[in-house]
Amino acid sequence: MALSSQSIIAGLTELLGPSAVIGEVARMGAFLIEPRKRFHQTATAIVLPQTVAQVQAIVRFAAEHRLRLIPQGGNTGLVGGQVPRFGDEIIVSTINLNRVRSVDAAAGHMTVESGVILQEAHAAAEAAGAIFPLWLASQGSARIGGVLSSNAGGVNVLAYGNARDLTMGVEAVLADGRLYQGLNSLKKDNTGYDLKDLLVGAEGTLGIITAATLKIFPQPEDYETAIVSLSNLDAALNLFEFLRARARRRLSAFEIVPALGLEMQLRHGMLARDPTPGPSPWYALIEVSRLTKGASGTLKTAIEAAFSVGLLDNAVFAESIADRALMWAFREQMSEVQSKEGASIKHDVSVPIDDVPQLIAEGVAAAERLVPGIRAVPFGHLGDGNIHFNFSQPLGADAKAFMEASDEVVHEAIYEIVLRLGGSISAEHGIGQLKTALLKQVKDPVALEMMRAIKQALDPLGILNPGKLLD
Ligand SMILES: Cc1cc2nc3c(=O)[nH]c(=O)nc-3n(C[C@H](O)[C@H](O)[C@H](O)COP(=O)(O)OP(=O)(O)OC[C@H]3O[C@@H](n4cnc5c(N)ncnc54)[C@H](O)[C@@H]3O)c2cc1C
């Protein structure tokens, strides 16, 4: 017989103690409200384990009583993977699983628990003279378990790769409560399937990650940062290729922002001053890291060379830490500024890098045809072929009416172009509950069958994050 909510809360309280269980809906807000405010379900309870053994106890209890669990980290996910879909789930928050277990800068790795905030992981690496080079605008809230489970990317993928590339090993509680002890720091281990890579990017559907061993790198001596102005995206692409050929792996960021992004941020007083070289249709924020101060081949030299062959219109270089911070704020405030401009339709897509200009040209034309007055604000990681292809509502439009009339039709138009160009409907943010139906339509059927077989093998009762990723 199914347990009542009261019995579930009582059972969990017995396992964890009263301070680690939230059963009143009035106290659940911070765990239920996600950044895009698209999903509005409640939960049976929120549990806040402090130890791996407590996570195991929760999962065993859930398996015994067929209860649905949702792992949650910083609750910054953008596709609703970390919040309930059905309303009766139990959210397993990792916020109290927050210890840095070890940092070994010489060996190039650190081991942290899944509830460590990304920014705290940065600080732990820096205290040891190293960097953990995964930077996201949400790093003050996102936690390692969530970052790994969504295989987050961010602004440094060019040089260091995404979360999967930066993970050496994981420890996770499986759907029957067993502990997978996969924390290792081996560079080479060819002993079968890569189970770590299954858990990274699984969006909490195969296990609850409790800790991870992450790669860390020597701290660069300094960074060179610039914003350049460009008349079009073909020019941006040419400049990217020119700089990559010179800086190679030291080119750590190449991010594009359209003129409208600057206009919006200035209008809302979000920038102390204009960080760009002056009016232009497009800007690129470019960063190069240097391991040795004064090494030859600086960004300035490369940009001057690019300028002399007509690859860019103008450039401004950060001369201080404050300049660099302002340039990065300009890039990182792009999501936030859109929320100040009313409703927006968002796509996190990728295409082969060479096709980014075509994607944006065709996508903007299609959306403007479908919704007169819609304002295209595509921005992001040009160097990874990953664009946050967003559209703000027409000026003065009613937000609700705009979303009701336009959300689906604009999605359809953009995804059609993305798929035609051989791209992905989710480059960074994952599938969650937002894109499960879409995934079913566009993913290779054999790949979907393999994914379902893995889910069935590891979670036969379907208790881990049901209704997410796979329907
Ligand atoms: C302002 C902003 C900027 C962002 N920028 C980027 C960006 O540049 N690049 C990018 O890739 N993403 C970006 N994101 C989204 C990104 O997915 C999250 O910020 C982050 O990776 C998720 O971490 P989290 O701890 O908040 O996870 P949550 O939101 O709590 O969870 C995300 C998913 O992981 C699962 N999960 C969480 N913890 C665990 C665990 N311990 N074990 C198993 N599963 C778990 C959840 O069930 C859910 O499916 C951004 C988000 C915001 C709000």
XYZ file of C-alpha atoms and ligand atoms in Angstrom:
524
model
C 0.000 0.000 0.000
C 1.235 3.472 -0.876
C 2.465 5.523 2.063
C 0.650 8.754 2.893
C 2.607 12.024 2.739
C 2.566 12.149 6.526
C 4.035 8.653 6.823
C 6.709 9.495 4.249
C 7.709 12.621 6.157
C 7.692 10.688 9.429
C 9.832 7.919 7.906
C 12.352 10.387 6.492
C 12.461 12.289 9.780
C 13.233 9.066 11.590
C 16.129 8.421 9.190
C 17.604 11.928 9.076
C 16.347 13.896 12.065
C 13.805 16.757 11.944
C 16.235 19.480 10.842
C 16.995 17.618 7.609
C 13.395 17.231 6.424
C 11.059 19.950 5.140
C 7.464 18.765 4.907
C 5.530 22.056 4.832
C 4.961 23.459 1.352
C 5.241 27.010 2.736
C 8.949 26.366 3.486
C 9.785 24.766 0.130
C 9.895 27.879 -2.078
C 13.653 28.072 -2.603
C 13.702 24.453 -3.787
C 10.623 24.615 -6.030
C 11.034 27.920 -7.867
C 13.510 27.526 -10.718
C 15.223 30.380 -12.617
C 12.800 30.495 -15.543
C 9.660 30.094 -13.416
C 8.146 27.740 -15.983
C 7.390 24.792 -13.731
C 4.994 25.098 -10.808
C 4.636 21.795 -8.995
C 4.913 21.096 -5.305
C 6.778 18.211 -3.579
C 6.058 15.737 -0.825
C 9.218 16.730 1.038
C 12.667 18.222 0.737
C 15.475 16.262 2.397
C 18.900 17.680 3.208
C 21.340 14.831 3.880
C 24.700 15.660 5.429
C 26.501 12.419 4.699
C 26.774 9.886 1.915
C 25.315 7.253 4.261
C 22.229 9.439 4.677
C 21.819 9.688 0.903
C 21.990 5.878 0.752
C 19.360 5.607 3.490
C 17.022 7.982 1.619
C 17.368 6.028 -1.620
C 16.782 2.675 0.109
C 13.655 4.107 1.770
C 12.455 5.422 -1.613
C 13.132 2.100 -3.344
C 11.287 0.174 -0.635
C 8.199 2.406 -0.891
C 8.417 3.242 -4.627
C 8.892 6.954 -4.022
C 10.227 9.310 -6.683
C 13.414 11.236 -5.908
C 14.836 14.360 -7.534
C 18.491 15.193 -6.894
C 18.966 18.945 -6.599
C 22.073 21.097 -6.314
C 21.951 24.875 -6.657
C 18.579 24.868 -8.460
C 19.965 26.968 -11.321
C 19.194 24.464 -14.086
C 17.342 25.999 -17.026
C 15.298 23.009 -18.216
C 13.381 22.050 -15.056
C 15.395 18.899 -14.324
C 15.815 19.751 -10.645
C 12.184 20.521 -9.783
C 9.115 18.274 -9.603
C 7.088 17.237 -12.604
C 4.366 15.246 -10.877
C 4.022 17.030 -7.540
C 4.607 14.020 -5.276
C 8.399 13.788 -5.582
C 10.965 14.096 -2.798
C 13.752 16.558 -3.551
C 17.149 15.401 -2.318
C 19.079 18.625 -1.865
C 22.864 18.324 -1.679
C 23.429 21.711 -0.033
C 24.765 20.089 3.141
C 27.066 17.677 1.318
C 29.590 20.439 0.936
C 33.050 19.358 1.975
C 36.211 19.804 -0.034
C 37.816 16.416 0.579
C 41.260 17.051 -0.928
C 43.180 19.339 -3.277
C 46.431 18.222 -4.886
C 47.686 20.990 -7.163
C 50.905 19.152 -8.019
C 49.004 16.092 -9.209
C 46.359 18.283 -10.880
C 43.152 17.183 -9.175
C 40.817 17.823 -6.295
C 37.983 15.865 -4.755
C 34.878 17.706 -3.595
C 31.410 16.699 -2.488
C 28.513 17.302 -4.810
C 27.007 20.142 -2.789
C 30.112 22.334 -3.007
C 29.199 25.576 -4.798
C 31.133 25.998 -8.040
C 32.615 29.291 -6.829
C 33.833 27.569 -3.649
C 35.472 24.885 -5.787
C 37.229 27.715 -7.664
C 38.383 29.176 -4.350
C 39.660 25.821 -3.078
C 41.711 25.323 -6.253
C 43.021 28.898 -6.138
C 44.081 28.558 -2.494
C 46.355 25.752 -3.687
C 47.748 27.825 -6.566
C 45.598 26.177 -9.241
C 42.397 26.817 -11.187
C 39.274 24.776 -11.770
C 38.446 26.342 -15.134
C 34.689 25.892 -15.398
C 33.123 29.332 -15.313
C 29.388 29.998 -15.556
C 27.303 33.066 -14.831
C 25.519 30.909 -12.212
C 28.722 29.863 -10.418
C 27.764 31.604 -7.164
C 24.843 29.172 -6.753
C 25.411 26.133 -9.002
C 26.829 23.104 -7.178
C 29.261 20.482 -8.406
C 26.689 17.645 -8.570
C 24.374 19.774 -10.705
C 27.194 21.075 -12.863
C 28.343 17.536 -13.597
C 24.838 16.108 -14.019
C 24.008 18.746 -16.611
C 27.501 18.464 -18.144
C 27.735 22.246 -17.965
C 29.888 24.166 -20.407
C 30.420 27.857 -19.813
C 32.900 30.345 -21.183
C 36.132 28.356 -21.096
C 35.193 25.219 -22.990
C 37.470 26.323 -25.825
C 40.594 25.776 -23.762
C 39.563 23.308 -21.082
C 36.438 21.468 -22.261
C 33.090 21.010 -20.507
C 32.262 19.365 -17.171
C 32.720 15.877 -18.616
C 36.227 16.739 -19.839
C 37.093 18.078 -16.393
C 35.858 15.064 -14.407
C 38.225 12.244 -13.508
C 35.961 10.205 -11.278
C 32.625 10.245 -9.482
C 31.089 8.701 -6.403
C 27.331 8.140 -6.630
C 24.475 6.445 -4.838
C 22.664 4.106 -7.215
C 18.901 3.568 -7.385
C 19.027 0.632 -4.941
C 21.160 2.509 -2.409
C 24.512 0.915 -3.295
C 27.493 3.253 -3.495
C 29.441 3.405 -6.753
C 32.954 4.299 -5.627
C 34.381 5.675 -8.820
C 36.575 8.403 -7.391
C 39.870 8.001 -9.102
C 42.484 10.236 -10.591
C 43.846 7.857 -13.203
C 44.707 9.340 -16.559
C 44.503 5.903 -18.095
C 41.994 3.224 -17.158
C 40.802 0.949 -19.931
C 38.886 -1.566 -17.893
C 35.545 -1.416 -19.610
C 32.614 0.969 -19.944
C 33.235 4.509 -18.766
C 30.699 4.636 -15.930
C 31.776 8.114 -14.915
C 30.786 9.392 -18.331
C 27.380 7.773 -17.940
C 26.709 9.584 -14.692
C 28.027 12.929 -15.931
C 25.255 14.442 -18.056
C 22.639 11.948 -16.794
C 20.619 14.759 -15.172
C 20.108 12.752 -11.999
C 18.354 9.855 -13.752
C 20.975 7.156 -13.075
C 22.340 7.955 -9.626
C 22.843 10.700 -7.064
C 26.383 12.017 -7.336
C 27.860 12.514 -3.883
C 31.428 13.532 -4.786
C 33.741 13.984 -7.754
C 37.430 14.124 -8.545
C 38.010 17.101 -10.826
C 40.955 18.223 -12.936
C 42.694 21.391 -11.848
C 45.349 23.328 -13.751
C 48.258 25.672 -13.036
C 47.095 29.256 -12.502
C 47.831 31.408 -15.557
C 50.264 34.238 -14.804
C 47.788 36.658 -16.324
C 44.915 37.057 -18.744
C 44.631 39.362 -21.710
C 41.083 40.403 -22.446
C 39.655 42.497 -25.262
C 36.366 43.455 -26.834
C 36.428 43.900 -30.586
C 33.770 45.310 -32.859
C 32.743 43.404 -35.968
C 30.469 44.273 -38.840
C 29.073 40.761 -39.253
C 29.359 37.161 -38.078
C 31.427 35.965 -41.015
C 34.036 38.457 -39.838
C 33.714 37.044 -36.309
C 34.292 33.544 -37.608
C 37.344 34.596 -39.630
C 38.785 36.408 -36.635
C 38.183 33.387 -34.400
C 40.043 31.112 -36.808
C 42.868 33.621 -37.182
C 43.333 33.924 -33.399
C 42.971 30.221 -32.712
C 45.729 29.479 -35.203
C 48.016 31.842 -33.241
C 47.006 31.404 -29.602
C 45.912 27.751 -29.838
C 44.924 26.424 -26.413
C 45.687 29.728 -24.751
C 42.620 31.177 -26.475
C 40.217 30.518 -23.627
C 37.154 32.544 -24.633
C 35.555 33.894 -27.786
C 32.065 35.113 -26.944
C 29.761 37.157 -29.145
C 27.168 39.751 -28.123
C 24.959 41.748 -30.535
C 24.524 45.533 -30.429
C 21.074 45.107 -28.880
C 22.683 43.372 -25.874
C 24.779 46.468 -25.187
C 21.848 48.806 -25.775
C 19.671 46.878 -23.291
C 22.356 46.777 -20.577
C 23.057 50.503 -20.892
C 19.319 51.259 -20.812
C 18.927 49.336 -17.551
C 21.995 50.911 -15.953
C 23.748 47.542 -15.663
C 27.159 48.768 -16.852
C 29.198 51.493 -15.137
C 30.284 52.558 -18.627
C 30.288 51.260 -22.195
C 33.063 48.589 -22.289
C 33.105 48.331 -26.096
C 35.190 50.212 -28.693
C 32.054 52.036 -29.967
C 28.861 51.413 -31.931
C 28.902 48.214 -33.987
C 26.476 45.446 -35.036
C 28.477 42.777 -33.173
C 31.039 42.510 -30.397
C 33.350 39.657 -29.480
C 34.838 39.277 -26.019
C 38.162 37.519 -26.436
C 40.467 36.202 -23.739
C 43.888 34.609 -23.823
C 45.632 33.176 -20.780
C 49.394 33.285 -20.307
C 51.393 30.903 -18.168
C 54.542 33.023 -18.328
C 54.411 36.771 -17.933
C 55.813 38.677 -20.884
C 55.744 35.660 -23.195
C 55.762 36.654 -26.834
C 52.669 36.456 -28.999
C 50.265 38.529 -26.967
C 46.594 39.007 -27.772
C 47.344 42.638 -28.596
C 49.895 41.638 -31.239
C 47.516 39.098 -32.749
C 44.598 41.534 -32.827
C 46.773 44.218 -34.416
C 47.758 41.697 -37.094
C 44.099 40.788 -37.622
C 43.177 44.474 -37.851
C 45.840 45.102 -40.481
C 44.253 42.479 -42.751
C 40.742 43.843 -42.180
C 39.392 41.118 -39.887
C 37.892 43.514 -37.345
C 36.730 47.104 -37.107
C 38.058 48.219 -33.734
C 39.288 46.876 -30.396
C 39.619 47.868 -26.766
C 41.882 46.030 -24.284
C 41.405 45.567 -20.559
C 44.107 47.575 -18.799
C 43.144 46.590 -15.248
C 41.310 43.955 -13.231
C 38.337 46.334 -13.114
C 38.311 46.631 -16.925
C 38.354 42.852 -17.260
C 35.526 42.500 -14.734
C 33.443 45.057 -16.638
C 33.999 43.255 -19.934
C 32.946 39.955 -18.422
C 29.934 41.550 -16.722
C 28.841 42.765 -20.169
C 28.876 39.172 -21.413
C 27.485 37.510 -18.319
C 24.587 39.911 -17.814
C 23.068 38.947 -21.135
C 20.545 36.505 -19.618
C 19.631 38.840 -16.783
C 19.072 41.874 -18.990
C 16.592 39.968 -21.107
C 14.369 39.366 -18.111
C 14.243 43.156 -17.630
C 12.977 43.524 -21.205
C 9.872 41.385 -20.701
C 9.280 37.851 -21.924
C 11.785 36.029 -24.059
C 11.949 32.870 -26.127
C 15.184 30.977 -25.576
C 17.149 28.306 -27.396
C 20.433 26.782 -26.276
C 21.639 25.281 -29.540
C 24.833 24.279 -31.290
C 25.801 23.830 -34.929
C 29.145 23.221 -36.639
C 31.089 26.454 -36.041
C 31.201 27.409 -39.705
C 27.404 27.349 -39.837
C 26.812 29.831 -36.994
C 26.386 32.836 -39.358
C 23.843 30.897 -41.452
C 21.966 29.735 -38.353
C 21.651 33.274 -37.051
C 20.795 34.869 -40.404
C 18.096 32.303 -41.222
C 16.796 32.144 -37.653
C 16.438 35.908 -37.253
C 14.713 36.208 -40.638
C 12.290 33.380 -39.815
C 11.398 34.735 -36.363
C 10.903 38.271 -37.675
C 8.618 36.920 -40.380
C 6.578 34.945 -37.858
C 6.424 37.606 -35.142
C 6.744 41.162 -36.447
C 8.682 43.334 -34.001
C 10.368 40.405 -32.204
C 13.899 41.372 -31.098
C 16.674 38.854 -31.752
C 19.397 38.699 -29.090
C 21.661 35.786 -30.086
C 24.810 35.627 -27.972
C 27.321 33.203 -26.541
C 30.063 30.768 -27.255
C 30.878 31.273 -30.937
C 34.093 29.329 -30.438
C 32.058 26.228 -29.517
C 29.367 26.739 -32.167
C 26.978 27.181 -29.198
C 24.606 30.102 -29.399
C 22.001 31.176 -26.873
C 19.575 32.047 -29.631
C 17.141 34.206 -27.702
C 14.366 36.555 -28.719
C 12.849 39.327 -26.617
C 9.222 40.320 -26.975
C 8.364 43.259 -29.250
C 8.537 46.578 -27.387
C 5.242 47.282 -25.649
C 3.809 43.778 -26.268
C 1.924 41.900 -23.579
C 4.343 39.290 -22.213
C 1.776 36.537 -21.688
C 0.097 37.015 -25.060
C 3.508 37.079 -26.762
C 4.576 33.773 -25.215
C 1.239 32.091 -25.922
C 1.231 33.138 -29.561
C 4.925 32.891 -30.386
C 6.850 30.441 -28.173
C 6.031 27.256 -30.106
C 6.192 28.689 -33.621
C 9.570 30.326 -33.032
C 10.932 27.122 -31.445
C 9.791 25.119 -34.439
C 11.451 27.486 -36.887
C 14.761 27.604 -34.998
C 14.960 23.858 -34.331
C 14.208 23.116 -37.994
C 17.248 25.179 -39.023
C 19.443 23.700 -36.267
C 18.596 20.123 -37.257
C 19.020 20.851 -40.962
C 22.513 22.138 -40.189
C 23.340 18.972 -38.235
C 23.215 20.715 -34.844
C 21.922 19.942 -31.348
C 18.701 21.146 -29.694
C 20.511 21.330 -26.366
C 24.141 22.344 -26.342
C 24.649 23.019 -22.639
C 21.507 23.078 -20.554
C 20.297 19.509 -21.028
C 16.806 18.109 -21.545
C 15.187 18.162 -18.083
C 11.412 18.242 -18.383
C 11.429 21.101 -20.874
C 12.649 19.153 -23.870
C 11.667 15.502 -23.257
C 9.019 15.516 -26.014
C 11.362 17.277 -28.417
C 14.171 14.809 -27.682
C 11.859 11.941 -28.601
C 11.190 13.555 -31.966
C 14.739 14.405 -32.942
C 17.113 11.886 -31.345
C 18.256 8.887 -33.317
C 15.837 6.033 -32.373
C 18.689 3.601 -31.756
C 20.372 6.069 -29.411
C 17.062 6.497 -27.555
C 16.693 2.723 -27.203
C 20.214 2.467 -25.791
C 19.472 5.268 -23.328
C 16.247 3.574 -22.196
C 18.057 0.239 -21.779
C 20.671 1.889 -19.556
C 17.977 3.591 -17.486
C 16.073 0.313 -17.122
C 19.216 -1.550 -16.055
C 20.313 0.995 -13.453
C 16.936 2.191 -12.198
C 14.382 -0.558 -12.908
C 11.821 0.948 -10.513
C 12.122 4.370 -12.147
C 12.588 6.235 -8.879
C 15.429 8.578 -9.918
C 14.222 11.818 -11.481
C 11.303 10.279 -13.394
C 9.856 12.243 -16.303
C 13.175 13.971 -16.917
C 15.441 13.424 -19.901
C 13.526 10.297 -20.978
C 9.734 10.425 -20.883
C 22.389 32.803 -14.988
C 22.669 31.400 -15.450
C 23.727 31.165 -16.309
C 24.019 29.878 -16.751
N 25.060 29.703 -17.599
C 25.341 28.474 -18.038
C 26.421 28.266 -18.940
O 27.103 29.181 -19.358
N 26.668 27.004 -19.322
C 25.923 25.941 -18.882
O 26.214 24.811 -19.249
N 24.900 26.116 -18.059
C 24.578 27.344 -17.618
N 23.522 27.514 -16.776
C 22.691 26.355 -16.423
C 23.469 25.272 -15.700
O 22.908 24.036 -15.976
C 23.508 25.398 -14.205
O 23.898 26.640 -13.814
C 24.390 24.371 -13.473
O 25.199 23.556 -14.240
C 23.481 23.469 -12.716
O 23.965 23.340 -11.416
P 22.968 23.294 -10.190
O 23.746 22.875 -9.014
O 22.185 24.527 -10.057
O 22.018 22.096 -10.636
P 20.460 21.942 -10.448
O 19.726 22.995 -11.174
O 20.128 21.778 -9.021
O 20.232 20.546 -11.207
C 20.482 20.392 -12.569
C 20.293 18.915 -12.962
O 21.263 18.113 -12.298
C 20.632 17.143 -11.449
N 21.437 17.063 -10.227
C 21.750 18.065 -9.370
N 22.567 17.602 -8.406
C 22.765 16.287 -8.646
C 23.499 15.252 -8.007
N 24.223 15.481 -6.899
N 23.474 14.008 -8.534
C 22.755 13.746 -9.654
N 22.017 14.674 -10.286
C 22.040 15.936 -9.805
C 19.236 17.663 -11.234
O 18.337 16.614 -10.942
C 18.946 18.348 -12.558
O 18.539 17.390 -13.493
C 23.216 28.795 -16.320
C 22.146 29.026 -15.433
C 21.872 30.321 -15.009
C 20.730 30.537 -14.062
